[in-house]
Coordinates of C-alpha atoms in Angstrom, one line a residue:
Chain U
M1 CA 0.0 0.0 0.0
A2 CA 2.7 2.4 1.1
S3 CA 4.7 1.7 -2.1
T4 CA 1.7 2.5 -4.2
F5 CA 1.3 6.0 -2.7
M6 CA 5.1 6.6 -2.9
A7 CA 5.1 5.5 -6.5
R8 CA 2.3 8.0 -7.1
A9 CA 4.2 10.8 -5.4
I10 CA 7.3 10.1 -7.5
Q11 CA 5.2 9.9 -10.7
L12 CA 3.7 13.3 -10.0
A13 CA 7.2 14.7 -9.5
V14 CA 8.5 13.2 -12.8
D15 CA 5.4 14.4 -14.7
N16 CA 5.7 17.9 -13.3
V17 CA 9.2 18.2 -14.7
R18 CA 8.3 16.7 -18.1
S19 CA 5.3 19.1 -18.4
G20 CA 7.6 22.0 -17.6
R21 CA 5.4 23.3 -14.9
G22 CA 7.8 23.2 -12.0
G23 CA 10.4 21.5 -9.8
P24 CA 10.9 17.7 -9.4
F25 CA 8.7 17.2 -6.4
G26 CA 5.4 15.4 -5.8
C27 CA 3.3 14.6 -2.8
V28 CA 0.2 12.6 -1.7
V29 CA -1.9 12.9 1.5
V30 CA -3.6 9.7 2.5
K31 CA -6.3 9.0 5.1
D32 CA -7.8 5.6 5.9
G33 CA -5.9 4.1 2.9
K34 CA -7.3 6.6 0.4
V35 CA -5.7 9.5 -1.4
V36 CA -7.2 12.8 -0.1
S37 CA -5.1 15.2 -2.1
E38 CA -2.0 15.5 -4.3
G39 CA 0.5 18.3 -4.9
V40 CA 3.3 19.2 -7.2
N41 CA 5.9 22.0 -7.0
R42 CA 4.4 25.1 -8.7
V43 CA 6.8 27.8 -7.4
T44 CA 7.8 29.2 -10.8
A45 CA 4.5 28.5 -12.6
T46 CA 2.5 30.5 -10.0
N47 CA 5.0 33.0 -8.7
D48 CA 4.7 31.5 -5.3
P49 CA 7.9 30.5 -3.4
T50 CA 5.7 28.6 -0.9
A51 CA 4.1 26.5 -3.5
H52 CA 6.0 23.3 -2.7
A53 CA 4.3 19.9 -3.4
E54 CA 3.7 19.2 0.3
M55 CA 2.3 22.7 1.0
L56 CA -0.2 22.4 -1.8
A57 CA -1.2 18.8 -0.9
I58 CA -1.7 19.9 2.8
R59 CA -3.7 22.9 1.9
E60 CA -5.9 21.0 -0.5
A61 CA -6.5 18.1 2.0
C62 CA -7.6 20.7 4.6
Q63 CA -10.0 22.3 2.1
K64 CA -11.5 18.8 1.3
L65 CA -11.7 17.7 4.9
L66 CA -12.9 21.1 6.1
C67 CA -10.4 21.4 8.9
F68 CA -7.1 23.0 9.7
E69 CA -5.5 19.9 11.1
L70 CA -4.8 16.5 9.4
K71 CA -4.7 14.1 12.3
G72 CA -5.1 10.6 11.1
C73 CA -3.4 11.4 7.8
E74 CA -0.1 10.2 6.3
L75 CA 2.0 12.2 3.8
Y76 CA 4.0 10.6 1.0
T77 CA 6.5 12.9 -0.6
S78 CA 9.0 12.1 -3.4
C79 CA 11.8 13.8 -1.4
E80 CA 12.6 14.6 2.2
P81 CA 10.5 17.7 3.1
C82 CA 12.4 21.0 3.2
P83 CA 12.1 22.8 6.6
M84 CA 9.2 24.9 5.4
C85 CA 7.2 21.8 4.5
L86 CA 8.4 19.8 7.5
S87 CA 7.1 22.6 9.8
A88 CA 3.8 22.8 7.9
I89 CA 3.5 19.0 8.5
Y90 CA 3.9 19.6 12.2
W91 CA 1.4 22.5 12.2
A92 CA -1.0 20.2 10.4
R93 CA -0.5 17.5 13.0
I94 CA 0.0 14.8 10.3
D95 CA 0.6 11.3 11.8
K96 CA 3.5 10.0 9.7
I97 CA 5.8 11.0 6.8
Y98 CA 7.1 8.7 4.0
Y99 CA 9.8 10.2 1.9
G100 CA 11.8 9.0 -1.1
G101 CA 14.9 11.1 -2.0
L102 CA 17.1 12.7 0.7
A103 CA 17.7 16.4 1.4
E104 CA 21.2 15.8 0.0
D105 CA 19.8 14.5 -3.2
A106 CA 17.8 17.7 -3.6
A107 CA 21.0 19.7 -2.8
K108 CA 22.9 17.9 -5.5
A109 CA 20.2 18.9 -8.0
G110 CA 20.6 22.5 -7.0
F111 CA 17.9 23.0 -4.3
D112 CA 18.5 24.8 -1.0
D113 CA 16.8 22.4 1.4
S114 CA 20.0 21.4 3.2
A115 CA 21.3 25.0 3.2
I116 CA 18.1 26.2 4.9
Y117 CA 18.2 23.4 7.4
A118 CA 21.8 24.5 8.2
E119 CA 20.6 28.2 8.6
I120 CA 17.8 27.2 11.0
R121 CA 20.3 25.4 13.2
Q122 CA 22.5 28.6 13.4
P123 CA 22.0 31.1 16.3
L124 CA 19.9 34.0 15.0
A125 CA 22.9 36.4 15.0
Q126 CA 24.9 34.1 12.7
R127 CA 22.3 33.6 10.0
K128 CA 22.8 34.9 6.4
I129 CA 19.5 36.9 6.4
P130 CA 19.9 39.5 9.2
M131 CA 17.3 39.3 11.9
V132 CA 16.7 42.5 13.9
Q133 CA 14.7 42.3 17.1
T134 CA 12.7 45.4 17.9
M135 CA 9.6 46.7 19.8
R136 CA 9.1 43.5 21.9
E137 CA 7.1 45.3 24.5
E138 CA 4.7 46.7 21.9
A139 CA 4.5 43.3 20.2
L140 CA 3.4 41.6 23.4
A141 CA 0.1 43.5 23.1
A142 CA -1.0 41.0 20.5
F143 CA -0.4 38.1 22.8
R144 CA -2.2 39.9 25.6
A145 CA -5.2 40.5 23.3
W146 CA -5.1 36.8 22.3
E147 CA -5.2 35.7 26.0
D148 CA -8.0 38.1 26.8
S149 CA -10.1 36.8 23.9
P150 CA -12.5 34.2 25.3
G151 CA -13.8 33.1 21.9
R152 CA -10.5 32.4 20.3
T153 CA -10.0 29.2 18.2
V154 CA -6.8 27.6 19.4
Y155 CA -4.6 25.9 16.8
Chain P
M1 CA 10.9 54.3 9.2
A2 CA 11.5 50.7 10.5
S3 CA 9.4 51.5 13.6
T4 CA 6.5 52.6 11.4
F5 CA 6.4 49.3 9.6
M6 CA 6.8 47.3 12.8
A7 CA 4.0 49.3 14.4
R8 CA 1.9 48.4 11.5
A9 CA 2.7 44.7 11.7
I10 CA 1.8 44.8 15.4
Q11 CA -1.4 46.7 14.8
L12 CA -2.4 44.1 12.2
A13 CA -1.8 41.3 14.8
V14 CA -3.9 43.1 17.4
D15 CA -6.7 43.9 15.0
N16 CA -6.7 40.3 13.8
V17 CA -7.4 39.0 17.3
R18 CA -10.0 41.6 18.1
S19 CA -11.9 40.8 14.9
G20 CA -11.9 37.1 15.9
R21 CA -10.4 36.1 12.5
G22 CA -7.2 34.4 13.7
G23 CA -4.0 34.3 15.7
P24 CA -2.1 37.2 17.1
F25 CA 0.3 37.7 14.2
G26 CA 0.8 40.4 11.6
C27 CA 3.4 41.0 8.9
V28 CA 4.4 43.7 6.3
V29 CA 6.6 43.3 3.3
V30 CA 8.4 46.5 2.3
K31 CA 10.4 47.4 -0.8
D32 CA 12.1 50.8 -1.5
G33 CA 10.5 52.2 1.7
K34 CA 7.0 51.3 0.6
V35 CA 4.6 48.6 1.8
V36 CA 4.1 45.9 -0.9
S37 CA 1.9 43.6 1.0
E38 CA 0.4 42.8 4.5
G39 CA -0.6 39.5 6.1
V40 CA -2.4 38.3 9.2
N41 CA -2.8 34.8 10.6
R42 CA -5.8 33.1 8.9
V43 CA -5.3 29.5 9.9
T44 CA -8.6 28.8 11.5
A45 CA -10.7 31.2 9.4
T46 CA -9.6 29.6 6.2
N47 CA -8.8 26.0 7.3
D48 CA -5.3 26.4 6.2
P49 CA -2.5 25.5 8.6
T50 CA 0.0 27.3 6.4
A51 CA -1.8 30.6 6.4
H52 CA 0.6 32.4 8.8
A53 CA 0.9 36.1 8.5
E54 CA 4.4 35.9 6.9
M55 CA 3.3 33.3 4.4
L56 CA 0.3 35.3 3.2
A57 CA 2.4 38.5 3.0
I58 CA 5.1 36.8 1.0
R59 CA 2.6 35.2 -1.4
E60 CA 0.8 38.5 -2.0
A61 CA 4.0 40.4 -2.5
C62 CA 5.1 37.9 -5.2
Q63 CA 1.7 38.2 -6.9
K64 CA 2.0 42.0 -6.9
L65 CA 5.6 42.1 -8.1
L66 CA 5.1 39.2 -10.6
C67 CA 8.0 37.2 -9.4
F68 CA 8.8 34.2 -7.2
E69 CA 11.6 35.9 -5.3
L70 CA 11.6 39.0 -3.2
K71 CA 15.2 40.2 -3.4
G72 CA 15.4 43.9 -2.3
C73 CA 12.5 43.4 0.1
E74 CA 12.4 43.5 3.9
L75 CA 9.9 41.8 6.1
Y76 CA 8.5 43.1 9.3
T77 CA 6.7 40.6 11.5
S78 CA 5.1 41.1 14.9
C79 CA 6.8 37.9 16.2
E80 CA 9.9 35.9 15.4
P81 CA 9.0 33.7 12.4
C82 CA 8.2 30.1 13.0
P83 CA 10.5 27.7 11.1
M84 CA 7.9 27.3 8.3
C85 CA 7.8 31.1 7.8
L86 CA 11.6 31.5 8.3
S87 CA 12.2 28.9 5.6
A88 CA 9.7 30.6 3.3
I89 CA 11.6 33.9 3.8
Y90 CA 14.8 32.1 2.7
W91 CA 13.1 30.5 -0.3
A92 CA 11.8 34.0 -1.2
R93 CA 15.4 35.5 -0.8
I94 CA 14.2 38.4 1.3
D95 CA 17.0 40.7 2.4
K96 CA 16.3 41.4 6.0
I97 CA 13.9 40.4 8.8
Y98 CA 12.6 42.7 11.6
Y99 CA 10.7 40.9 14.3
G100 CA 8.9 42.0 17.6
G101 CA 8.0 39.2 20.0
L102 CA 10.3 36.2 20.5
A103 CA 9.5 32.5 19.7
E104 CA 9.4 32.0 23.5
D105 CA 6.7 34.7 23.8
A106 CA 4.6 32.8 21.2
A107 CA 5.3 29.5 23.2
K108 CA 4.0 31.2 26.3
A109 CA 0.8 32.1 24.5
G110 CA 0.3 28.5 23.5
F111 CA 1.9 28.3 20.0
D112 CA 4.3 25.6 18.9
D113 CA 7.0 27.7 17.2
S114 CA 9.7 26.7 19.8
A115 CA 8.6 23.1 19.8
I116 CA 8.9 22.8 16.0
Y117 CA 12.3 24.5 16.1
A118 CA 13.3 21.9 18.6
E119 CA 12.0 19.1 16.4
I120 CA 13.9 20.3 13.4
R121 CA 17.1 20.2 15.4
Q122 CA 16.5 16.6 16.3
P123 CA 17.9 13.8 14.1
L124 CA 15.2 12.4 11.9
A125 CA 14.9 9.1 13.9
Q126 CA 14.2 11.0 17.1
R127 CA 11.4 13.2 15.9
K128 CA 7.9 13.0 17.2
I129 CA 6.3 12.5 13.7
P130 CA 7.8 9.3 12.4
M131 CA 9.8 9.7 9.1
V132 CA 10.1 6.6 6.9
Q133 CA 12.6 6.6 4.1
T134 CA 11.7 4.4 1.1
M135 CA 12.2 4.0 -2.7
R136 CA 15.1 6.4 -2.9
E137 CA 16.4 4.9 -6.2
E138 CA 13.0 5.4 -7.8
A139 CA 12.7 8.9 -6.4
L140 CA 16.0 9.9 -8.0
A141 CA 14.3 9.6 -11.4
A142 CA 12.6 13.0 -10.7
F143 CA 16.0 14.7 -10.2
R144 CA 17.4 13.0 -13.3
A145 CA 14.4 14.3 -15.3
W146 CA 15.1 17.7 -13.9
E147 CA 18.7 17.7 -14.8
D148 CA 17.8 16.5 -18.3
S149 CA 15.3 19.3 -18.8
P150 CA 17.1 22.1 -20.6
G151 CA 14.2 24.6 -20.4
R152 CA 13.8 24.3 -16.6
T153 CA 13.3 27.5 -14.6
V154 CA 15.7 27.3 -11.7
Y155 CA 14.5 28.7 -8.3

């Protein structure tokens, strides 16, 4: 079963490249043994740097299941998720990840997955994109408003 | 100038909570001293776990500037970006990040930013969401197709 879903994720990745629509990545979200959604990389085709295969598959699965979490779902992706997609998988509370290629395979093909993982592991002050902290006291007002909001939907 | 944009990001965050539309986060993307786009957290309102303030602001900026990268842009966010948003910032090639609250402030208010940062720093085998590697050889076909594709748009 698992190999069928992984084969589909890989096929999506290959087809995406051959059709010239985007990068070599495909993804399938599965629940109860059935495909809920599929995604392919559409960064360049849609001018959206967040349009990775996993992101689009997660977003579509949530639209179909009418929820903002995917508990009980598994994700099959043709390559180890980049840190953006891995974090999205955590935010979506997905149960399990199957992946084909490694981050280093993506790196070898010219993608920054490994480089971004390395950046995240750096202390903030040593990262390549400068990060400037400012106005923390003012910013805490948003969290105070959140905590004072009895009808808030926690996620 | 910087304080005006940060104040705007914070105001967006506070307004978003007060209107009951989502979490306490706001973001502004700026180019050449002018606001290009704004974003607020819309996870629960739109059933989209990826709909963080930074993600929506980046996506809208790209739509407005008709490109998949945001070189020359700065991002102002009411709170330190979660790893999903930080990675998106790297993928978008943004020049500089200004942030208000810290990841620990978000954690104190019940958000998983710090927990997900901790997960990413763990070796794959020790992460809470199981990661199963499979079919690497088959998956490499996608990268081979990519490298054999002369008209590919690199990102």
